[in-house]
CSV table of C-alpha atoms in Angstrom, one decimal:
chain,number,residue,atom,x,y,z
A,1,MET,CA,-29.2,28.8,-69.1
A,2,THR,CA,-26.1,28.5,-67.3
A,3,ALA,CA,-23.5,31.2,-67.4
A,4,PHE,CA,-20.6,28.4,-68.5
A,5,ARG,CA,-19.1,25.6,-69.2
A,6,PRO,CA,-16.2,24.2,-66.7
A,7,ALA,CA,-13.5,22.1,-67.9
A,8,ALA,CA,-14.5,18.3,-68.6
A,9,THR,CA,-12.9,16.1,-66.3
A,10,ARG,CA,-12.8,11.5,-66.1
A,11,CYS,CA,-14.7,10.1,-63.5
A,12,LEU,CA,-11.1,8.7,-62.7
A,13,ASP,CA,-9.4,11.8,-61.9
A,14,CYS,CA,-12.3,13.2,-60.4
A,15,GLY,CA,-11.5,12.9,-56.5
A,16,LEU,CA,-15.0,12.1,-55.8
A,17,HIS,CA,-15.8,9.3,-58.0
A,18,LYS,CA,-16.2,6.8,-54.8
A,19,LEU,CA,-19.1,8.7,-53.1
A,20,CYS,CA,-20.8,9.1,-56.6
A,21,PHE,CA,-20.1,5.8,-57.9
A,22,PRO,CA,-19.0,2.2,-55.8
A,23,PRO,CA,-15.8,2.2,-54.7
A,24,SER,CA,-15.3,-1.1,-56.1
A,25,PHE,CA,-15.3,0.6,-59.8
A,26,ASP,CA,-12.2,-0.1,-61.6
A,27,GLU,CA,-10.3,2.2,-64.5
A,28,HIS,CA,-12.2,0.7,-66.8
A,29,ALA,CA,-16.1,0.9,-65.1
A,30,LEU,CA,-15.4,4.4,-64.9
A,31,ASN,CA,-14.4,5.2,-68.2
A,32,ARG,CA,-17.3,3.9,-69.5
A,33,ILE,CA,-19.6,6.1,-67.0
A,34,SER,CA,-16.6,8.7,-68.1
A,35,GLN,CA,-18.1,8.2,-71.9
A,36,LEU,CA,-22.1,8.8,-70.5
A,37,VAL,CA,-21.3,11.8,-68.4
A,38,ALA,CA,-22.0,14.8,-70.3
A,39,GLN,CA,-19.7,17.8,-70.0
A,40,PRO,CA,-20.0,19.8,-66.4
A,41,SER,CA,-23.2,22.4,-66.2
A,42,ALA,CA,-22.7,25.1,-63.8
A,43,PHE,CA,-25.6,26.5,-61.6
A,44,ALA,CA,-25.7,30.2,-60.6
A,45,LYS,CA,-27.2,30.6,-56.6
A,46,ASN,CA,-31.3,30.3,-56.7
A,47,GLU,CA,-31.1,28.9,-60.4
A,48,THR,CA,-33.3,26.3,-61.1
A,49,VAL,CA,-31.8,22.8,-62.4
A,50,TYR,CA,-34.3,20.4,-63.1
A,51,ARG,CA,-38.6,21.8,-62.0
A,52,LEU,CA,-41.5,19.5,-60.4
A,53,GLY,CA,-43.8,18.3,-63.8
A,54,ASP,CA,-40.4,18.3,-66.0
A,55,SER,CA,-39.5,16.0,-68.5
A,56,MET,CA,-37.1,13.1,-66.8
A,57,THR,CA,-34.3,12.8,-68.6
A,58,ALA,CA,-31.2,12.3,-66.3
A,59,LEU,CA,-29.7,11.9,-63.0
A,60,TYR,CA,-26.8,14.8,-61.3
A,61,ALA,CA,-23.9,14.3,-59.5
A,62,VAL,CA,-22.7,16.8,-57.7
A,63,ARG,CA,-18.9,18.4,-58.1
A,64,SER,CA,-18.9,21.5,-56.2
A,65,GLY,CA,-21.6,23.6,-54.7
A,66,ALA,CA,-24.6,22.1,-52.6
A,67,LEU,CA,-28.4,22.3,-54.3
A,68,LYS,CA,-32.2,21.8,-52.5
A,69,THR,CA,-34.5,19.9,-53.3
A,70,SER,CA,-38.4,20.8,-52.9
A,71,VAL,CA,-42.0,19.9,-53.7
A,72,LEU,CA,-45.1,21.9,-53.5
A,73,LEU,CA,-47.8,21.1,-50.7
A,74,PRO,CA,-51.2,21.2,-51.0
A,75,SER,CA,-51.3,25.1,-49.8
A,76,GLY,CA,-49.2,26.0,-52.7
A,77,GLU,CA,-46.5,25.9,-50.1
A,78,GLU,CA,-42.9,24.5,-50.5
A,79,GLN,CA,-41.3,21.8,-48.3
A,80,ILE,CA,-37.5,21.2,-48.8
A,81,THR,CA,-36.6,18.0,-48.6
A,82,GLY,CA,-32.8,17.5,-49.6
A,83,PHE,CA,-29.1,19.5,-49.5
A,84,TYR,CA,-26.9,17.8,-51.4
A,85,LEU,CA,-22.8,18.4,-51.7
A,86,PRO,CA,-20.1,17.4,-53.4
A,87,GLY,CA,-20.5,13.6,-54.3
A,88,GLU,CA,-23.9,13.0,-53.9
A,89,VAL,CA,-26.4,12.5,-56.7
A,90,ILE,CA,-30.0,14.6,-57.6
A,91,GLY,CA,-32.9,13.1,-59.3
A,92,LEU,CA,-33.1,9.7,-57.6
A,93,ASP,CA,-36.3,10.8,-56.6
A,94,ASN,CA,-37.5,10.8,-60.0
A,95,MET,CA,-36.6,7.3,-61.3
A,96,GLY,CA,-39.4,5.1,-62.5
A,97,GLN,CA,-41.3,8.4,-63.0
A,98,SER,CA,-41.3,10.1,-66.9
A,99,HIS,CA,-41.5,13.8,-65.1
A,100,CYS,CA,-39.7,15.1,-62.0
A,101,ALA,CA,-40.9,14.8,-58.3
A,102,SER,CA,-39.4,18.0,-57.3
A,103,THR,CA,-37.4,21.1,-58.0
A,104,ALA,CA,-34.2,21.0,-57.6
A,105,THR,CA,-32.6,24.8,-57.1
A,106,ALA,CA,-28.6,25.8,-56.6
A,107,LEU,CA,-27.6,27.2,-53.2
A,108,GLU,CA,-24.5,28.7,-54.8
A,109,LYS,CA,-22.0,29.1,-57.3
A,110,THR,CA,-23.1,24.9,-58.1
A,111,THR,CA,-21.6,22.4,-61.1
A,112,LEU,CA,-23.3,19.8,-61.6
A,113,CYS,CA,-22.5,16.0,-64.3
A,114,GLU,CA,-25.3,15.1,-65.6
A,115,LEU,CA,-26.1,11.4,-65.9
A,116,PRO,CA,-28.4,10.4,-68.4
A,117,VAL,CA,-31.3,8.1,-67.5
A,118,ASN,CA,-31.1,5.9,-70.6
A,119,GLY,CA,-27.3,5.7,-70.5
A,120,ILE,CA,-27.3,4.7,-66.7
A,121,SER,CA,-30.5,2.5,-66.9
A,122,ARG,CA,-28.2,0.5,-69.6
A,123,LEU,CA,-24.9,0.9,-67.9
A,124,SER,CA,-26.3,-0.8,-64.8
A,125,GLN,CA,-27.3,-4.2,-66.5
A,126,GLN,CA,-24.3,-4.1,-67.6
A,127,LEU,CA,-22.3,-3.6,-64.2
A,128,PRO,CA,-24.4,-4.8,-61.2
A,129,GLU,CA,-22.3,-2.8,-58.8
A,130,LEU,CA,-23.6,0.2,-60.4
A,131,GLN,CA,-27.2,-0.6,-60.0
A,132,GLY,CA,-26.9,-2.1,-56.4
A,133,HIS,CA,-24.6,1.4,-55.1
A,134,LEU,CA,-28.4,3.6,-56.9
A,135,PHE,CA,-30.3,1.2,-54.6
A,136,GLN,CA,-28.4,1.8,-51.7
A,137,ILE,CA,-28.4,5.7,-52.3
A,138,MET,CA,-32.2,5.5,-52.9
A,139,SER,CA,-32.1,3.0,-49.4
A,140,THR,CA,-30.4,5.8,-47.9
A,141,GLU,CA,-32.6,9.0,-48.9
A,142,LEU,CA,-35.6,6.8,-47.6
A,143,ARG,CA,-34.4,6.2,-44.4
A,144,GLN,CA,-33.3,9.8,-43.8
A,145,ASP,CA,-36.5,10.9,-45.4
A,146,TYR,CA,-38.6,8.8,-42.5
A,147,GLN,CA,-36.7,9.7,-39.9
A,148,ARG,CA,-36.6,13.2,-40.7
A,149,MET,CA,-40.8,13.0,-40.6
A,150,HIS,CA,-40.0,11.5,-37.2
A,151,LEU,CA,-38.3,14.3,-36.1
A,152,MET,CA,-40.7,16.5,-37.0
A,153,ALA,CA,-43.5,14.8,-35.9
A,154,GLN,CA,-42.2,14.0,-32.2
A,155,ALA,CA,-38.6,16.0,-31.3
A,156,SER,CA,-38.0,18.9,-30.2
A,157,ALA,CA,-36.7,21.8,-32.1
A,158,GLU,CA,-33.5,21.9,-30.1
A,159,VAL,CA,-33.5,18.2,-31.2
A,160,ARG,CA,-34.1,18.6,-34.8
A,161,VAL,CA,-31.0,21.3,-35.3
A,162,VAL,CA,-29.0,18.9,-33.6
A,163,SER,CA,-30.1,16.0,-35.1
A,164,PHE,CA,-29.4,18.1,-38.7
A,165,LEU,CA,-26.2,19.0,-37.7
A,166,LEU,CA,-25.1,15.4,-36.4
A,167,GLY,CA,-25.9,14.7,-40.2
A,168,LEU,CA,-24.0,17.3,-41.7
A,169,SER,CA,-20.8,16.0,-39.6
A,170,ALA,CA,-21.3,12.2,-40.9
A,171,ARG,CA,-21.4,13.1,-44.3
A,172,GLN,CA,-18.4,15.8,-43.9
A,173,GLN,CA,-16.7,12.2,-43.2
A,174,GLN,CA,-18.0,10.0,-45.7
A,175,ARG,CA,-16.0,12.9,-47.6
A,176,HIS,CA,-12.9,12.8,-45.4
A,177,LEU,CA,-13.2,16.2,-44.4
A,178,ALA,CA,-13.3,18.0,-41.0
A,179,THR,CA,-16.5,16.6,-38.5
A,180,ASN,CA,-16.6,19.5,-36.7
A,181,GLU,CA,-16.1,21.9,-38.9
A,182,LEU,CA,-19.5,22.9,-40.6
A,183,ARG,CA,-20.8,25.4,-43.2
A,184,LEU,CA,-24.0,25.6,-43.7
A,185,SER,CA,-25.0,26.0,-48.0
A,186,MET,CA,-28.4,26.8,-47.0
A,187,GLY,CA,-30.2,30.3,-45.6
A,188,ARG,CA,-31.6,29.5,-41.8
A,189,ALA,CA,-35.2,29.9,-43.2
A,190,ASP,CA,-34.5,27.5,-46.1
A,191,LEU,CA,-33.1,25.3,-43.1
A,192,ALA,CA,-35.9,26.1,-41.0
A,193,ASN,CA,-38.6,24.6,-43.4
A,194,HIS,CA,-36.4,21.7,-44.2
A,195,LEU,CA,-37.0,20.9,-40.3
A,196,GLY,CA,-40.6,22.0,-40.1
A,197,LEU,CA,-39.6,25.0,-38.0
A,198,ALA,CA,-40.0,28.9,-37.5
A,199,LEU,CA,-36.8,30.8,-38.3
A,200,GLU,CA,-36.9,32.3,-35.1
A,201,THR,CA,-36.7,28.6,-33.4
A,202,VAL,CA,-34.1,27.6,-35.5
A,203,SER,CA,-32.0,30.4,-34.4
A,204,ARG,CA,-32.9,30.6,-30.9
A,205,ALA,CA,-32.2,26.6,-30.8
A,206,LEU,CA,-28.1,27.6,-32.6
A,207,SER,CA,-28.1,30.5,-29.7
A,208,GLN,CA,-29.1,28.7,-26.9
A,209,LEU,CA,-26.6,25.1,-28.4
A,210,ALA,CA,-23.7,27.9,-28.3
A,211,ASP,CA,-24.5,29.6,-25.0
A,212,ASP,CA,-24.1,25.3,-23.5
A,213,GLY,CA,-20.8,25.9,-25.2
A,214,LEU,CA,-21.7,22.7,-27.7
A,215,ILE,CA,-20.9,25.1,-30.6
A,216,GLU,CA,-19.3,28.0,-32.1
A,217,VAL,CA,-21.9,30.1,-34.4
A,218,SER,CA,-19.9,32.0,-37.0
A,219,GLY,CA,-22.5,33.2,-39.9
A,220,LYS,CA,-22.8,30.3,-42.1
A,221,ASN,CA,-20.1,28.6,-40.6
A,222,ILE,CA,-20.8,26.1,-37.7
A,223,ARG,CA,-18.0,24.8,-35.1
A,224,ILE,CA,-18.8,21.6,-33.1
A,225,ILE,CA,-17.4,21.4,-29.9
A,226,HIS,CA,-18.6,18.3,-28.0
A,227,ALA,CA,-20.4,16.0,-30.3
A,228,GLU,CA,-21.3,13.0,-27.6
A,229,GLN,CA,-23.0,15.8,-25.5
A,230,LEU,CA,-24.7,17.0,-28.9
A,231,ALA,CA,-25.3,13.2,-29.5
A,232,GLU,CA,-26.7,12.8,-25.9
A,233,ARG,CA,-29.2,15.2,-26.2
A,234,VAL,CA,-30.5,13.9,-29.2
A,235,ALA,CA,-30.8,10.0,-27.8
A,236,ALA,CA,-32.4,11.4,-24.3
A,237,ASP,CA,-35.1,13.0,-26.3
A,238,CYS,CA,-35.6,9.9,-28.2
A,239,HIS,CA,-36.1,8.0,-24.6
A,240,SER,CA,-38.6,10.7,-23.3
A,241,SER,CA,-41.0,10.6,-26.5
């Protein structure tokens, strides 16, 4: 159960609406979306939003905080498949299924706007921009999954960490935030799991990048000092593999 219900905010008044929904949406379209959105719900750190196997009833737009999604491997171990930030939509991997294909868990105190699937499906038929936007998000997630699997199969530990940092920087740029000041909402163990690395390996990679003068690390905060040199390391690794 959630601890409290934040005050409702119309999509039109929310600064994240151009990330959650098509930037071309006008006031009329946003008001129609707002009529579907349930009152925002708040989740405490480590609280589950939905579990693998639950009935698929809604998508969720992240209003504040951060989440992770995960699946169970045949060995019974958790594999973290993604991290989600404000303005991003979770649950699209469940679309077209009667039950959730993953588990979503809050990484910190998180507020979500619930988008009922039936209502969104009906509205997307009336607003082609919405349908196209959801398809674009799903396409982006599939591409990111492929890139992550490629990294896990071929890239060095350092390049996996660098690629994640650069990807997070790009996502912050989309949200009009500083691209060189990153805050890792996830713990090092979750990051290591996501990248297919040992916890100690992630810590060593971050320390080495800091020793090389490319980043500064202070707890969960990371400052990118030389983004171009980080990108060059990724490119060099790709050319050599």
